PDB file of C-alpha atoms in Angstrom:
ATOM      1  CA  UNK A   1     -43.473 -83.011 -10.143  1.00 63.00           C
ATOM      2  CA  UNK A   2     -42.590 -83.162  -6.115  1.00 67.00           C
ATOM      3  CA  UNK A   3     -43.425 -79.401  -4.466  1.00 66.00           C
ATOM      4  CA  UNK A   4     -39.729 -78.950  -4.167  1.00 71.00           C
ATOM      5  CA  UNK A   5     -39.366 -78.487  -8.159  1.00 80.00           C
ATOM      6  CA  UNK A   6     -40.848 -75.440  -7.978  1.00 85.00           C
ATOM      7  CA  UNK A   7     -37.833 -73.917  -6.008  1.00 86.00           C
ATOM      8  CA  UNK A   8     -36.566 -74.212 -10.008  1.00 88.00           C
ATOM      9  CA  UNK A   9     -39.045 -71.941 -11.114  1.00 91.00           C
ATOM     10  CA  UNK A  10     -38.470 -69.184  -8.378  1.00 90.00           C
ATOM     11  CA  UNK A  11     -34.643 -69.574  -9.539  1.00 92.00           C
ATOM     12  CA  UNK A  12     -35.287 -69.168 -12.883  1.00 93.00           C
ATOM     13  CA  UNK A  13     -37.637 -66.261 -12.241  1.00 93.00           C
ATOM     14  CA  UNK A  14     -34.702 -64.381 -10.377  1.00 93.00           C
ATOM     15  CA  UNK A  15     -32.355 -65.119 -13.453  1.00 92.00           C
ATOM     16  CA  UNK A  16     -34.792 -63.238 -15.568  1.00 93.00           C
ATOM     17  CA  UNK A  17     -34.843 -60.527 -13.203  1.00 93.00           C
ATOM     18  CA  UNK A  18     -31.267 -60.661 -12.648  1.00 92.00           C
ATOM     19  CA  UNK A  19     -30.768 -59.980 -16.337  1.00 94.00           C
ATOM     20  CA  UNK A  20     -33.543 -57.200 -16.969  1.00 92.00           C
ATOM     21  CA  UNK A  21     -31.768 -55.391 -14.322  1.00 91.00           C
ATOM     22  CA  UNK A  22     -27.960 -56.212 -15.627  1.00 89.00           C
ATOM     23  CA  UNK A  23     -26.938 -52.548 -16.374  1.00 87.00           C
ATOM     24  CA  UNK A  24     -28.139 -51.485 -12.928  1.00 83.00           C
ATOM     25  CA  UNK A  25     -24.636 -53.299 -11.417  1.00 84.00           C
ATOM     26  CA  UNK A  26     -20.948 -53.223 -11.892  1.00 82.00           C
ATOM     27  CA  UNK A  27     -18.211 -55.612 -10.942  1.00 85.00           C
ATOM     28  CA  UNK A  28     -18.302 -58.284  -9.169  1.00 90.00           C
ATOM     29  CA  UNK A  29     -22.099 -57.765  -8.273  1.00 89.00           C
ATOM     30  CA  UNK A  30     -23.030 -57.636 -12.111  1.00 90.00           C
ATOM     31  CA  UNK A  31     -22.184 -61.601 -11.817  1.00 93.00           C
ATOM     32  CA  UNK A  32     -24.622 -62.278 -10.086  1.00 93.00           C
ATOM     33  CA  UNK A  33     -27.186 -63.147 -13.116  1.00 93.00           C
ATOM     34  CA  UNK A  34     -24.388 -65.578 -14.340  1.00 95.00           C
ATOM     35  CA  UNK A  35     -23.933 -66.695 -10.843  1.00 95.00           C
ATOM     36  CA  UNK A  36     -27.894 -67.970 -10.796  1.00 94.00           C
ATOM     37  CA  UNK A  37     -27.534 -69.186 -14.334  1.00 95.00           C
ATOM     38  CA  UNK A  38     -24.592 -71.621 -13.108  1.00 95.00           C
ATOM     39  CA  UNK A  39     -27.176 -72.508  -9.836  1.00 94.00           C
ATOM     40  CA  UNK A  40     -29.998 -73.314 -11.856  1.00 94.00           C
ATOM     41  CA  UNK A  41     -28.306 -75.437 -14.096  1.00 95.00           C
ATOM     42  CA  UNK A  42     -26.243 -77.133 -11.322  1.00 94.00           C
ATOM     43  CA  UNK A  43     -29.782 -78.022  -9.717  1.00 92.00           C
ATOM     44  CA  UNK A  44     -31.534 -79.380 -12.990  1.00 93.00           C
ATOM     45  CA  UNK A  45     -28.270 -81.797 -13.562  1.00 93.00           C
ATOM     46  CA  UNK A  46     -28.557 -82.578  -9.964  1.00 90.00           C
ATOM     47  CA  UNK A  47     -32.082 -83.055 -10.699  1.00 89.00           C
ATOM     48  CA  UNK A  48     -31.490 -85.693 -13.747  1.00 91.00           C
ATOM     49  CA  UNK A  49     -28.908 -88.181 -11.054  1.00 90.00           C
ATOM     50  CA  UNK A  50     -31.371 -88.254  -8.720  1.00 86.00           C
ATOM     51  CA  UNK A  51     -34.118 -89.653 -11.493  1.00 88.00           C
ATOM     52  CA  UNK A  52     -31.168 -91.827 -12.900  1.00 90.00           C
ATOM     53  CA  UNK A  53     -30.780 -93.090  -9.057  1.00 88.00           C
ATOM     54  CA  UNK A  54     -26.993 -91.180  -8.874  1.00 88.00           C
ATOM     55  CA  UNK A  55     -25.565 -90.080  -6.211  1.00 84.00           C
ATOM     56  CA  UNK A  56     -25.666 -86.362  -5.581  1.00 82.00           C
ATOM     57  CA  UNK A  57     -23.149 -85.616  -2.883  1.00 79.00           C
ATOM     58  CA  UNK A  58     -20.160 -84.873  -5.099  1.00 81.00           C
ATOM     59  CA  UNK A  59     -22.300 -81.983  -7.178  1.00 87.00           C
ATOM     60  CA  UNK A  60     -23.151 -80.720  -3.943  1.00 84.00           C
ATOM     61  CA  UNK A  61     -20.289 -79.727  -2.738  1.00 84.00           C
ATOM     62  CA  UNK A  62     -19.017 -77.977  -5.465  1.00 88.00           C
ATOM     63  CA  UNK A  63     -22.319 -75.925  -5.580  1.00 89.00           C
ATOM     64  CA  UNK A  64     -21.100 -75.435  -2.385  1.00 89.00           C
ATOM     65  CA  UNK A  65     -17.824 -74.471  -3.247  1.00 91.00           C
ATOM     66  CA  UNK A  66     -18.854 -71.882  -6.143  1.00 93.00           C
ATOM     67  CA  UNK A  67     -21.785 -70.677  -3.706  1.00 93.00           C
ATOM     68  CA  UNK A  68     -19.518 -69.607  -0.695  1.00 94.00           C
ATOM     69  CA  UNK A  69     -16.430 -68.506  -3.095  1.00 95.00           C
ATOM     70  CA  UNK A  70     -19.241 -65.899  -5.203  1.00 96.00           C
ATOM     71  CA  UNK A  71     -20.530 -64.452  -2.093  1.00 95.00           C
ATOM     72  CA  UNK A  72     -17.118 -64.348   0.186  1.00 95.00           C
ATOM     73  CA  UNK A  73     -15.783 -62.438  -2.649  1.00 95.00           C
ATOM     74  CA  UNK A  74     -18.653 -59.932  -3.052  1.00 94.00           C
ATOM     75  CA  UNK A  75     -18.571 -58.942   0.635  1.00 94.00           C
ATOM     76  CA  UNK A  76     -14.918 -58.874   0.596  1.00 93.00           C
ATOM     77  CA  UNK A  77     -15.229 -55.924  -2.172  1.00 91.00           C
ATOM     78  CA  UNK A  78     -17.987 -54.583  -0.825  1.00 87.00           C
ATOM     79  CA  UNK A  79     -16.756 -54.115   2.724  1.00 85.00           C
ATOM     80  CA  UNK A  80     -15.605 -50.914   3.575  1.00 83.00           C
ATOM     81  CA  UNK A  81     -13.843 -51.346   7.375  1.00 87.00           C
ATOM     82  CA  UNK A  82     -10.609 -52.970   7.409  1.00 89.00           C
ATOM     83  CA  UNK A  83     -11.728 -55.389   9.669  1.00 92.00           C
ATOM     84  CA  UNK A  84     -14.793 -56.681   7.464  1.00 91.00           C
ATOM     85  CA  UNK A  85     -12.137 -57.337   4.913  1.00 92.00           C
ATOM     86  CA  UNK A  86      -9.773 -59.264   6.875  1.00 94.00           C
ATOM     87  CA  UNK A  87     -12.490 -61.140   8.174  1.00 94.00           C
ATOM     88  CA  UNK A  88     -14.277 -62.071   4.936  1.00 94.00           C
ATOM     89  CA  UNK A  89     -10.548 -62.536   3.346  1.00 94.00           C
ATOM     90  CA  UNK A  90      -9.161 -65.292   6.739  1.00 95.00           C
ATOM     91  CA  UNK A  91     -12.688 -67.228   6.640  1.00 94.00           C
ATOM     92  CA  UNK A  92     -12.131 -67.697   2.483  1.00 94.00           C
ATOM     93  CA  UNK A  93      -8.950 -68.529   3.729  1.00 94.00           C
ATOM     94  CA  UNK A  94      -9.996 -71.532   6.423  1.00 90.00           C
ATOM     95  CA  UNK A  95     -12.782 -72.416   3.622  1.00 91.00           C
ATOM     96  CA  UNK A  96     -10.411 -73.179   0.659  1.00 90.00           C
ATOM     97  CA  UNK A  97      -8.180 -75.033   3.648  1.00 86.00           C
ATOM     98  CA  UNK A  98     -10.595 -77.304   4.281  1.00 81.00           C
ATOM     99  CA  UNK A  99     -11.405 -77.993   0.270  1.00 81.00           C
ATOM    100  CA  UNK A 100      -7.944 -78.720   0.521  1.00 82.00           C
ATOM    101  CA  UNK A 101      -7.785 -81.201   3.256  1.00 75.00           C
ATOM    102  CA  UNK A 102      -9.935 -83.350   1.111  1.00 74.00           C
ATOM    103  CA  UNK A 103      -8.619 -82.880  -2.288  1.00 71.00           C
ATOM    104  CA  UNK A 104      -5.268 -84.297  -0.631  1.00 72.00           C
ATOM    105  CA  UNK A 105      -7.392 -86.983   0.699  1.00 67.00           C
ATOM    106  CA  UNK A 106      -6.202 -86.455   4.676  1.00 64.00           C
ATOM    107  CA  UNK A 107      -6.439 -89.337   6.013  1.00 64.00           C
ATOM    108  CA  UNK A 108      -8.479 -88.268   9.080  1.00 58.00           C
ATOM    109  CA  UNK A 109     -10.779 -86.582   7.055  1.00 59.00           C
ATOM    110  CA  UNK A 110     -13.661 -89.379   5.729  1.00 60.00           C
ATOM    111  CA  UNK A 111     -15.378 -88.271   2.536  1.00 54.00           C
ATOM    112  CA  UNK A 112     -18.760 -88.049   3.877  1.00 54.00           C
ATOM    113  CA  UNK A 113     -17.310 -86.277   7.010  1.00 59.00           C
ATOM    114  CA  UNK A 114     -16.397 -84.130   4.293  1.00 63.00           C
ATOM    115  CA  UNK A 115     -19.608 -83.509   2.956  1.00 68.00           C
ATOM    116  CA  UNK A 116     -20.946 -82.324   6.423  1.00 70.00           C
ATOM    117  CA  UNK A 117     -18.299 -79.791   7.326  1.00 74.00           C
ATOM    118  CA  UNK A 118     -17.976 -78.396   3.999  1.00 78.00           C
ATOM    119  CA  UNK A 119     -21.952 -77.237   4.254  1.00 80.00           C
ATOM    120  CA  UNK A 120     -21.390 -76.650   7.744  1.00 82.00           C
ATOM    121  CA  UNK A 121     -18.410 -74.312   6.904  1.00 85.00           C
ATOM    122  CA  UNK A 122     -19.283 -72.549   4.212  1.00 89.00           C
ATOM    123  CA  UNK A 123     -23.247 -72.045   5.792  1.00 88.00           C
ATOM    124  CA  UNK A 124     -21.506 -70.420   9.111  1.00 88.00           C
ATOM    125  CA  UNK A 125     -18.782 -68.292   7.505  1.00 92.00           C
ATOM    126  CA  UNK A 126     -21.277 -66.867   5.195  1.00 93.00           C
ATOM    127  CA  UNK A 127     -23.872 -66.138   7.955  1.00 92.00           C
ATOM    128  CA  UNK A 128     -20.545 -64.850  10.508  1.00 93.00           C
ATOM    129  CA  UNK A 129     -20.012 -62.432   7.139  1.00 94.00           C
ATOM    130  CA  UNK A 130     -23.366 -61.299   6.257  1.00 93.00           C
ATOM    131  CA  UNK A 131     -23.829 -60.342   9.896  1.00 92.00           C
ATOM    132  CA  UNK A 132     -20.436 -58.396  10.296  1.00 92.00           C
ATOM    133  CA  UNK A 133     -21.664 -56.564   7.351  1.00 91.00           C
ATOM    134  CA  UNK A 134     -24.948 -55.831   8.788  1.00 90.00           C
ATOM    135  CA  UNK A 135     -23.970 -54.877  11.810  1.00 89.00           C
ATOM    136  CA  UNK A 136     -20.925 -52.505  10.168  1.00 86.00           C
ATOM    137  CA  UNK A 137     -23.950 -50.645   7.933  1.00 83.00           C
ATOM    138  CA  UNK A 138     -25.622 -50.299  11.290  1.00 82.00           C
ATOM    139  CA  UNK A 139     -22.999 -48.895  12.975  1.00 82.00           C
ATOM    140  CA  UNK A 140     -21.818 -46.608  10.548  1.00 76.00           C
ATOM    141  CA  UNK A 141     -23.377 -42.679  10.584  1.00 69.00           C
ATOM    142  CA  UNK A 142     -24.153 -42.980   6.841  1.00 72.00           C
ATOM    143  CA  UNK A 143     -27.766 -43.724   6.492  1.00 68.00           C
ATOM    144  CA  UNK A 144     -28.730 -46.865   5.123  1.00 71.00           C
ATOM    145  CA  UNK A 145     -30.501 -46.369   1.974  1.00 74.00           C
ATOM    146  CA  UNK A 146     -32.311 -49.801   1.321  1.00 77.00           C
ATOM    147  CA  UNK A 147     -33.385 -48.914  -1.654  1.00 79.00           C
ATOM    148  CA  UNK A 148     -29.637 -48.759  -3.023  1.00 80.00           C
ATOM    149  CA  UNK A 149     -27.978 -51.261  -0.739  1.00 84.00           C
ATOM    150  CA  UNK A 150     -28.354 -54.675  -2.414  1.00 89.00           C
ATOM    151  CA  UNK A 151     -25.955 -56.074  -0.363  1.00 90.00           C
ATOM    152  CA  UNK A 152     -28.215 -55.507   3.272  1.00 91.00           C
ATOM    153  CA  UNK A 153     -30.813 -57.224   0.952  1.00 92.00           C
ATOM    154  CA  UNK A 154     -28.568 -59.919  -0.034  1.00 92.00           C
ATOM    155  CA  UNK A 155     -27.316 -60.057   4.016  1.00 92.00           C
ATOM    156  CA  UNK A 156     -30.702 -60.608   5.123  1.00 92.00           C
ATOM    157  CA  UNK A 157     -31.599 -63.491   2.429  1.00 92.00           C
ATOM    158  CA  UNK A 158     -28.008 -65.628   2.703  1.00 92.00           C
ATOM    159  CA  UNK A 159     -29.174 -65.718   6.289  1.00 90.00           C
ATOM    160  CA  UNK A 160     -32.445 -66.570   6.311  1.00 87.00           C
ATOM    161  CA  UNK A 161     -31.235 -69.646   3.744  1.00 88.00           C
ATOM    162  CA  UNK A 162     -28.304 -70.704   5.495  1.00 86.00           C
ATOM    163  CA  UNK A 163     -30.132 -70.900   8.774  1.00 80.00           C
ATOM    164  CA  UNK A 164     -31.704 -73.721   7.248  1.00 75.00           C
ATOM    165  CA  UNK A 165     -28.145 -75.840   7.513  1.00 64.00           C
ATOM    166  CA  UNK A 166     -28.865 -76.578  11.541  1.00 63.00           C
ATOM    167  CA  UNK A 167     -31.810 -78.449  10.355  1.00 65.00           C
ATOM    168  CA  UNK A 168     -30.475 -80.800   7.509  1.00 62.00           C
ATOM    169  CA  UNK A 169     -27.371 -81.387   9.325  1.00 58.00           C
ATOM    170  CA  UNK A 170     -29.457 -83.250  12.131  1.00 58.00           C
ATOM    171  CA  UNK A 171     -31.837 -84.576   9.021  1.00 59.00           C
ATOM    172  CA  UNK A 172     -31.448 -88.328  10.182  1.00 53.00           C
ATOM    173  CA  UNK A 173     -32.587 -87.354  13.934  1.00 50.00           C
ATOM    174  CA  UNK A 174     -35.844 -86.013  12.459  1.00 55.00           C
ATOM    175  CA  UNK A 175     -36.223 -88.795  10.403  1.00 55.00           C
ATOM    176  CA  UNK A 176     -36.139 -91.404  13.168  1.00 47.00           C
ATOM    177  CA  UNK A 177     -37.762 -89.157  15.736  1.00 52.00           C
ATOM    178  CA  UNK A 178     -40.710 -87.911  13.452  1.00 56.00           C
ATOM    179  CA  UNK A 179     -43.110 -89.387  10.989  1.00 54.00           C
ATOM    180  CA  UNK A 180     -43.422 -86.674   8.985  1.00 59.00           C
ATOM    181  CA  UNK A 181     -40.190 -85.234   8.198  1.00 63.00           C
ATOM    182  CA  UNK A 182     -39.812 -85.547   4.649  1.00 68.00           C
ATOM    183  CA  UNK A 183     -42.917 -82.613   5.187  1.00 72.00           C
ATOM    184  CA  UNK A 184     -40.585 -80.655   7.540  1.00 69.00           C
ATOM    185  CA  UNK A 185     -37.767 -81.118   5.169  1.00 70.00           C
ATOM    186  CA  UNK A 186     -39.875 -79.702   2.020  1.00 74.00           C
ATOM    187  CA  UNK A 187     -41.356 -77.199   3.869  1.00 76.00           C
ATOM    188  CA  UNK A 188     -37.941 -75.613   5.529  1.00 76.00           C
ATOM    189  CA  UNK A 189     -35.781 -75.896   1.681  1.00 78.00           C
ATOM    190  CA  UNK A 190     -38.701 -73.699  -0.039  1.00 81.00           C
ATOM    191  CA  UNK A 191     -39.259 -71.413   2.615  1.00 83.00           C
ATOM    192  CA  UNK A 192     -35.682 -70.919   3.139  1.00 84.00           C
ATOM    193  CA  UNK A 193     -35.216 -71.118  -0.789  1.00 86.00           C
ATOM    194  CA  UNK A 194     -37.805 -68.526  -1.395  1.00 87.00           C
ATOM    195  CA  UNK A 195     -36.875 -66.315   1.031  1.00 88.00           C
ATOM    196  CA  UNK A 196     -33.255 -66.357  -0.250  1.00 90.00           C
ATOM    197  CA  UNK A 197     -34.352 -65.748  -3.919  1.00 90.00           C
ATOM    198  CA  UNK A 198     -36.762 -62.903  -2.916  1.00 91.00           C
ATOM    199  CA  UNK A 199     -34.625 -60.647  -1.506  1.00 91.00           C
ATOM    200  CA  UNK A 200     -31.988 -61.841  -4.280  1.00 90.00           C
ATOM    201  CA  UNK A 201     -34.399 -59.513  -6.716  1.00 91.00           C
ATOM    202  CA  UNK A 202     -35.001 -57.000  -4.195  1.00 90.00           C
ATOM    203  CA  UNK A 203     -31.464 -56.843  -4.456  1.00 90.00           C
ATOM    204  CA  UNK A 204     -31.493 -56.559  -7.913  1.00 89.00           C
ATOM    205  CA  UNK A 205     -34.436 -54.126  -8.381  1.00 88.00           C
ATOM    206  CA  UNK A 206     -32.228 -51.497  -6.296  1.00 84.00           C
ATOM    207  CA  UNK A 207     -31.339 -48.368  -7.969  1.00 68.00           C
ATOM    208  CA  UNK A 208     -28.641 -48.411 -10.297  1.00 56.00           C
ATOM    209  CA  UNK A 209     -24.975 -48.001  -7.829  1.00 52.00           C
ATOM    210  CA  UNK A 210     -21.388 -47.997  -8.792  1.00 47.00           C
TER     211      UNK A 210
END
């Protein structure tokens, strides 16, 4: 067991919580349990090719796919200015573009190129999102209620993850430049991981909302 298979624990623990809590959401948000049970198993198969010496890339970018799609939607409902809507609704829009430069196999688009900007994409629309949001709750004269505002909790942990995707995307720099980086790599997925999943069941121990 590598240090990193105990992000599967933390996930699993937030599943749990996510379905103690179930009746406290509605809509689109009451997903989210299912959401984490498609995550976790997405992992543990991702988990098996890489003992079976598979490649990995392919799974990853649908989790990336189902990731972004899940929480572009959420904020899209969510959002209450017309302007956080139209934003949330033209960056799902430029995301499912680019899904579909590939599946039409663009010529100018390589497949590993691919791989990159879809991560790249989907980390900085969802991070551009979370912080319109956050900045429309602070802007707004109603006073924010943390303890019924999952989605401020949720803001705060999609960007604390996806700041992470700076980091791997210049992965092969570190790994020439220094000796250790498969310690800097471990140590950046589980703090980011964690810190993603925490406020994930912060989220989800709010007080029951419509």
């Amino acid at each position: 067991m590598t240090p990193l298979d105990f992000i599967y624990f933390v996930m699993f623990g937030s599943l749990v919580v996510g379905f103690i809590t179930y009746n406290n959401r509605s809509g689109w948000l009451k997903l989210l349990p299912w959401f984490l049970v498609l995550m976790l198993s997405f992992e543990l198969y991702a988990k098996y090719l890489s003992i079976a010496n598979k490649e990995t890339m392919t799974l990853y970018d649908i989790v990336t796919f189902f990731e972004f799609m899940y929480f572009s939607i959420l904020y899209a409902l969510w959002a209450k200015s017309w302007f956080n809507k139209l934003l949330t609704c033209v960056l799902i829009g430029l995301f499912i573009f680019s899904e579909l430069l590939f599946v039409f196999r663009v010529p100018w688009v390589r497949f590993v190129d691919y791989n990159i900007l879809s991560y790249f994409f989907s980390s900085l629309f969802l991070i551009i999102i979370a912080m319109s949001y956050l900045l429309e709750a602070l802007r707004s004269d109603d006073i924010i209620n943390f303890n019924k505002n999952p989605i401020i909790w949720l803001s705060l942990g999609l960007m604390l993850y996806l700041s992470s995707a700076s980091f791997f995307l210049v992965a092969n720099y570190f790994e020439i430049v220094f000796k250790h980086q498969q310690i800097i790599h471990i140590s950046i997925t589980f703090i980011s991981v964690l810190s993603l999943y925490t406020c994930l069941n912060i989220a989800m121990l709010c007080q029951r909302y419509d």
